């Protein structure tokens, strides 16, 4: 049996080393991908590798108080939007519509 390196594997050499390397590589890749698939259900890989559009560094940096502040600001903007768009607010329609509404 020849003890040549794997990359010299040709018909003139004993290719048992080649086949063992190929089988080992395929087994390693299957093991790697199965581990990645299992780990894909975890938070980090699921959100940051499989769905990179969801990756927002600002959300990671914000602490609980900062997150609450964002929620308060969003709620305030929503309330302002509802106030402006309320049915009793006819200022944006002009004087004729205001008189008709009264």
Short mmCIF file of N, CA and C in Angstrom, two decimals:
data_model
loop_
_atom_site.label_atom_id
_atom_site.label_comp_id
_atom_site.label_asym_id
_atom_site.label_seq_id
_atom_site.Cartn_x
_atom_site.Cartn_y
_atom_site.Cartn_z
N UNK A 1 0.83 -1.19 0.00
CA UNK A 1 0.00 0.00 0.00
C UNK A 1 0.87 1.25 0.00
N UNK A 2 0.46 2.17 -0.80
CA UNK A 2 1.20 3.42 -0.88
C UNK A 2 0.68 4.40 0.15
N UNK A 3 1.57 5.14 0.77
CA UNK A 3 1.17 6.12 1.79
C UNK A 3 1.30 7.53 1.23
N UNK A 4 0.84 7.72 0.01
CA UNK A 4 0.91 9.03 -0.63
C UNK A 4 -0.16 9.96 -0.05
N UNK A 5 0.05 11.25 -0.14
CA UNK A 5 -0.99 12.18 0.30
C UNK A 5 -2.26 12.04 -0.54
N UNK A 6 -3.34 12.52 0.01
CA UNK A 6 -4.65 12.34 -0.62
C UNK A 6 -4.72 13.03 -1.98
N UNK A 7 -4.12 14.21 -2.11
CA UNK A 7 -4.26 14.94 -3.37
C UNK A 7 -3.47 14.31 -4.50
N UNK A 8 -2.67 13.29 -4.23
CA UNK A 8 -2.00 12.56 -5.30
C UNK A 8 -2.76 11.32 -5.72
N UNK A 9 -4.02 11.23 -5.30
CA UNK A 9 -4.78 10.02 -5.57
C UNK A 9 -5.15 9.95 -7.04
N UNK A 10 -4.59 9.03 -7.73
CA UNK A 10 -4.92 8.77 -9.14
C UNK A 10 -5.07 7.26 -9.30
N UNK A 11 -5.24 6.83 -10.51
CA UNK A 11 -5.42 5.40 -10.76
C UNK A 11 -4.15 4.61 -10.44
N UNK A 12 -3.01 5.28 -10.43
CA UNK A 12 -1.76 4.56 -10.17
C UNK A 12 -1.51 4.35 -8.67
N UNK A 13 -2.31 4.99 -7.80
CA UNK A 13 -2.13 4.84 -6.36
C UNK A 13 -3.29 4.08 -5.74
N UNK A 14 -3.09 3.65 -4.53
CA UNK A 14 -4.16 3.00 -3.78
C UNK A 14 -5.13 4.08 -3.31
N UNK A 15 -6.38 4.04 -3.77
CA UNK A 15 -7.32 5.12 -3.51
C UNK A 15 -8.17 4.89 -2.27
N UNK A 16 -7.81 3.96 -1.42
CA UNK A 16 -8.57 3.77 -0.20
C UNK A 16 -8.49 5.01 0.69
N UNK A 17 -7.37 5.71 0.63
CA UNK A 17 -7.25 6.94 1.41
C UNK A 17 -8.19 8.02 0.87
N UNK A 18 -8.31 8.04 -0.44
CA UNK A 18 -9.20 9.02 -1.05
C UNK A 18 -10.65 8.78 -0.63
N UNK A 19 -11.07 7.54 -0.72
CA UNK A 19 -12.46 7.24 -0.37
C UNK A 19 -12.73 7.49 1.10
N UNK A 20 -11.77 7.19 1.95
CA UNK A 20 -11.97 7.45 3.37
C UNK A 20 -12.04 8.96 3.63
N UNK A 21 -11.25 9.72 2.90
CA UNK A 21 -11.29 11.17 3.07
C UNK A 21 -12.60 11.74 2.55
N UNK A 22 -13.08 11.21 1.43
CA UNK A 22 -14.34 11.68 0.87
C UNK A 22 -15.50 11.34 1.80
N UNK A 23 -15.52 10.13 2.30
CA UNK A 23 -16.58 9.74 3.23
C UNK A 23 -16.52 10.54 4.52
N UNK A 24 -15.30 10.77 5.01
CA UNK A 24 -15.17 11.58 6.23
C UNK A 24 -15.63 13.01 5.99
N UNK A 25 -15.29 13.57 4.84
CA UNK A 25 -15.72 14.93 4.52
C UNK A 25 -17.22 15.04 4.38
N UNK A 26 -17.84 14.08 3.71
CA UNK A 26 -19.30 14.08 3.56
C UNK A 26 -19.98 13.94 4.92
N UNK A 27 -19.45 13.04 5.74
CA UNK A 27 -20.01 12.87 7.09
C UNK A 27 -19.87 14.15 7.90
N UNK A 28 -18.72 14.80 7.82
CA UNK A 28 -18.50 16.04 8.55
C UNK A 28 -19.46 17.14 8.07
N UNK A 29 -19.65 17.24 6.76
CA UNK A 29 -20.58 18.25 6.24
C UNK A 29 -22.01 17.97 6.66
N UNK A 30 -22.42 16.70 6.63
CA UNK A 30 -23.76 16.36 7.09
C UNK A 30 -23.94 16.68 8.57
N UNK A 31 -22.91 16.38 9.35
CA UNK A 31 -22.97 16.70 10.77
C UNK A 31 -23.04 18.21 10.99
N UNK A 32 -22.25 18.96 10.23
CA UNK A 32 -22.25 20.41 10.36
C UNK A 32 -23.60 21.00 10.00
N UNK A 33 -24.17 20.57 8.87
CA UNK A 33 -25.45 21.12 8.44
C UNK A 33 -26.59 20.69 9.36
N UNK A 34 -26.52 19.50 9.89
CA UNK A 34 -27.57 19.10 10.83
C UNK A 34 -27.48 19.90 12.12
N UNK A 35 -26.27 20.18 12.58
CA UNK A 35 -26.12 21.03 13.77
C UNK A 35 -26.62 22.44 13.49
N UNK A 36 -26.34 22.96 12.30
CA UNK A 36 -26.83 24.29 11.95
C UNK A 36 -28.35 24.31 11.84
N UNK A 37 -28.93 23.22 11.34
CA UNK A 37 -30.38 23.15 11.24
C UNK A 37 -31.02 23.11 12.62
N UNK A 38 -30.43 22.32 13.51
CA UNK A 38 -30.96 22.25 14.87
C UNK A 38 -30.78 23.60 15.58
N UNK A 39 -29.63 24.20 15.40
CA UNK A 39 -29.38 25.49 16.04
C UNK A 39 -30.17 26.61 15.37
N UNK A 40 -30.73 26.36 14.20
CA UNK A 40 -31.53 27.38 13.51
C UNK A 40 -32.78 27.74 14.26
N UNK A 41 -33.20 26.91 15.19
CA UNK A 41 -34.38 27.23 15.98
C UNK A 41 -34.05 28.10 17.18
N UNK A 42 -32.78 28.34 17.41
CA UNK A 42 -32.41 29.21 18.51
C UNK A 42 -32.57 30.66 18.09
N UNK A 43 -32.48 31.56 19.05
CA UNK A 43 -32.77 32.97 18.80
C UNK A 43 -31.77 33.60 17.85
N UNK A 44 -30.47 33.39 18.09
CA UNK A 44 -29.47 34.12 17.33
C UNK A 44 -29.47 33.74 15.86
N UNK A 45 -29.37 32.45 15.57
CA UNK A 45 -29.29 32.03 14.18
C UNK A 45 -30.62 32.24 13.49
N UNK A 46 -31.72 31.99 14.18
CA UNK A 46 -33.03 32.14 13.57
C UNK A 46 -33.29 33.58 13.15
N UNK A 47 -32.91 34.53 14.00
CA UNK A 47 -33.22 35.92 13.71
C UNK A 47 -32.13 36.64 12.94
N UNK A 48 -30.88 36.26 13.12
CA UNK A 48 -29.81 37.06 12.55
C UNK A 48 -29.14 36.42 11.34
N UNK A 49 -29.21 35.12 11.20
CA UNK A 49 -28.61 34.50 10.03
C UNK A 49 -29.67 34.12 9.00
N UNK A 50 -30.78 33.54 9.45
CA UNK A 50 -31.80 33.13 8.50
C UNK A 50 -32.65 34.31 8.04
N UNK A 51 -32.86 35.28 8.91
CA UNK A 51 -33.66 36.45 8.56
C UNK A 51 -32.86 37.72 8.84
N UNK A 52 -31.90 38.05 8.00
CA UNK A 52 -31.05 39.22 8.30
C UNK A 52 -31.81 40.54 8.23
N UNK A 53 -32.97 40.56 7.59
CA UNK A 53 -33.74 41.80 7.55
C UNK A 53 -34.26 42.17 8.94
N UNK A 54 -34.39 41.20 9.82
CA UNK A 54 -34.87 41.48 11.17
C UNK A 54 -33.75 41.95 12.09
N UNK A 55 -32.52 41.92 11.59
CA UNK A 55 -31.39 42.28 12.44
C UNK A 55 -31.33 43.79 12.57
N UNK A 56 -31.60 44.28 13.76
CA UNK A 56 -31.59 45.71 14.02
C UNK A 56 -30.74 45.96 15.25
N UNK A 57 -29.55 46.52 15.04
CA UNK A 57 -28.63 46.71 16.14
C UNK A 57 -29.19 47.68 17.18
N UNK A 58 -30.01 48.62 16.75
CA UNK A 58 -30.57 49.57 17.70
C UNK A 58 -31.47 48.88 18.70
N UNK A 59 -32.22 47.90 18.27
CA UNK A 59 -33.08 47.17 19.20
C UNK A 59 -32.26 46.37 20.21
N UNK A 60 -31.08 45.89 19.78
CA UNK A 60 -30.24 45.15 20.70
C UNK A 60 -29.60 46.06 21.74
N UNK A 61 -29.27 47.28 21.32
CA UNK A 61 -28.59 48.20 22.23
C UNK A 61 -29.56 48.77 23.26
N UNK A 62 -30.81 48.97 22.86
CA UNK A 62 -31.78 49.57 23.78
C UNK A 62 -32.00 48.68 24.99
N UNK A 63 -32.02 49.29 26.13
CA UNK A 63 -32.38 48.55 27.33
C UNK A 63 -33.89 48.59 27.51
N UNK A 64 -34.38 48.08 28.61
CA UNK A 64 -35.83 48.01 28.81
C UNK A 64 -36.44 49.41 28.86
N UNK A 65 -35.76 50.34 29.51
CA UNK A 65 -36.28 51.70 29.58
C UNK A 65 -36.31 52.35 28.21
N UNK A 66 -35.26 52.11 27.42
CA UNK A 66 -35.23 52.66 26.07
C UNK A 66 -36.32 52.08 25.20
N UNK A 67 -36.58 50.81 25.35
CA UNK A 67 -37.65 50.17 24.59
C UNK A 67 -39.00 50.74 24.99
N UNK A 68 -39.19 50.95 26.28
CA UNK A 68 -40.44 51.55 26.75
C UNK A 68 -40.60 52.97 26.21
N UNK A 69 -39.49 53.71 26.13
CA UNK A 69 -39.55 55.07 25.59
C UNK A 69 -39.98 55.05 24.13
N UNK A 70 -39.46 54.09 23.37
CA UNK A 70 -39.86 53.97 21.97
C UNK A 70 -41.36 53.67 21.87
N UNK A 71 -41.85 52.79 22.75
CA UNK A 71 -43.27 52.46 22.75
C UNK A 71 -44.12 53.67 23.10
N UNK A 72 -43.67 54.46 24.07
CA UNK A 72 -44.41 55.66 24.47
C UNK A 72 -44.46 56.66 23.31
N UNK A 73 -43.34 56.84 22.64
CA UNK A 73 -43.31 57.78 21.52
C UNK A 73 -44.20 57.29 20.38
N UNK A 74 -44.19 56.01 20.11
CA UNK A 74 -45.05 55.47 19.06
C UNK A 74 -46.52 55.66 19.42
N UNK A 75 -46.85 55.43 20.69
CA UNK A 75 -48.22 55.60 21.14
C UNK A 75 -48.63 57.06 21.05
N UNK A 76 -47.74 57.97 21.43
CA UNK A 76 -48.03 59.39 21.36
C UNK A 76 -48.28 59.82 19.90
N UNK A 77 -47.47 59.33 18.98
CA UNK A 77 -47.65 59.67 17.57
C UNK A 77 -48.98 59.12 17.05
N UNK A 78 -49.35 57.93 17.49
CA UNK A 78 -50.63 57.36 17.06
C UNK A 78 -51.78 58.18 17.59
N UNK A 79 -51.70 58.62 18.85
CA UNK A 79 -52.76 59.44 19.42
C UNK A 79 -52.86 60.77 18.69
N UNK A 80 -51.72 61.37 18.36
CA UNK A 80 -51.75 62.63 17.61
C UNK A 80 -52.37 62.42 16.24
N UNK A 81 -52.03 61.32 15.59
CA UNK A 81 -52.60 61.06 14.27
C UNK A 81 -54.11 60.89 14.37
N UNK A 82 -54.59 60.17 15.37
CA UNK A 82 -56.03 59.99 15.54
C UNK A 82 -56.71 61.32 15.86
N UNK A 83 -56.03 62.18 16.63
CA UNK A 83 -56.61 63.46 16.98
C UNK A 83 -56.77 64.33 15.74
N UNK A 84 -55.76 64.33 14.90
CA UNK A 84 -55.83 65.15 13.69
C UNK A 84 -56.90 64.62 12.75
N UNK A 85 -57.04 63.32 12.67
CA UNK A 85 -57.97 62.71 11.72
C UNK A 85 -59.36 62.47 12.31
N UNK A 86 -59.65 63.06 13.46
CA UNK A 86 -60.95 62.81 14.08
C UNK A 86 -62.06 63.46 13.25
N UNK A 87 -63.27 62.91 13.29
CA UNK A 87 -64.36 63.44 12.47
C UNK A 87 -64.79 64.85 12.87
N UNK A 88 -64.55 65.25 14.09
CA UNK A 88 -64.98 66.58 14.53
C UNK A 88 -63.99 67.66 14.17
N UNK A 89 -62.85 67.30 13.64
CA UNK A 89 -61.84 68.29 13.27
C UNK A 89 -62.04 68.65 11.81
N UNK A 90 -62.64 69.80 11.55
CA UNK A 90 -62.93 70.23 10.18
C UNK A 90 -62.07 71.40 9.78
N UNK A 91 -61.02 71.70 10.52
CA UNK A 91 -60.20 72.87 10.21
C UNK A 91 -59.48 72.70 8.88
N UNK A 92 -59.17 71.47 8.50
CA UNK A 92 -58.44 71.26 7.26
C UNK A 92 -59.36 71.28 6.04
N UNK A 93 -60.67 71.39 6.25
CA UNK A 93 -61.59 71.36 5.11
C UNK A 93 -61.93 72.75 4.58
N UNK A 94 -61.61 73.78 5.34
CA UNK A 94 -61.91 75.13 4.88
C UNK A 94 -63.13 75.69 5.58
N UNK A 95 -63.39 77.02 5.38
CA UNK A 95 -64.48 77.68 6.11
C UNK A 95 -65.86 77.20 5.72
N UNK A 96 -66.07 76.79 4.48
CA UNK A 96 -67.41 76.34 4.07
C UNK A 96 -67.78 75.04 4.78
N UNK A 97 -66.87 74.13 4.83
CA UNK A 97 -67.14 72.86 5.48
C UNK A 97 -67.29 73.06 6.99
N UNK A 98 -66.57 74.01 7.55
CA UNK A 98 -66.71 74.27 8.99
C UNK A 98 -68.12 74.79 9.30
N UNK A 99 -68.63 75.69 8.46
CA UNK A 99 -69.98 76.21 8.69
C UNK A 99 -71.03 75.11 8.52
N UNK A 100 -70.82 74.23 7.54
CA UNK A 100 -71.76 73.14 7.34
C UNK A 100 -71.73 72.16 8.51
N UNK A 101 -70.57 71.96 9.08
CA UNK A 101 -70.45 71.03 10.19
C UNK A 101 -71.11 71.59 11.45
N UNK A 102 -71.12 72.92 11.58
CA UNK A 102 -71.74 73.53 12.75
C UNK A 102 -73.23 73.55 12.56
#
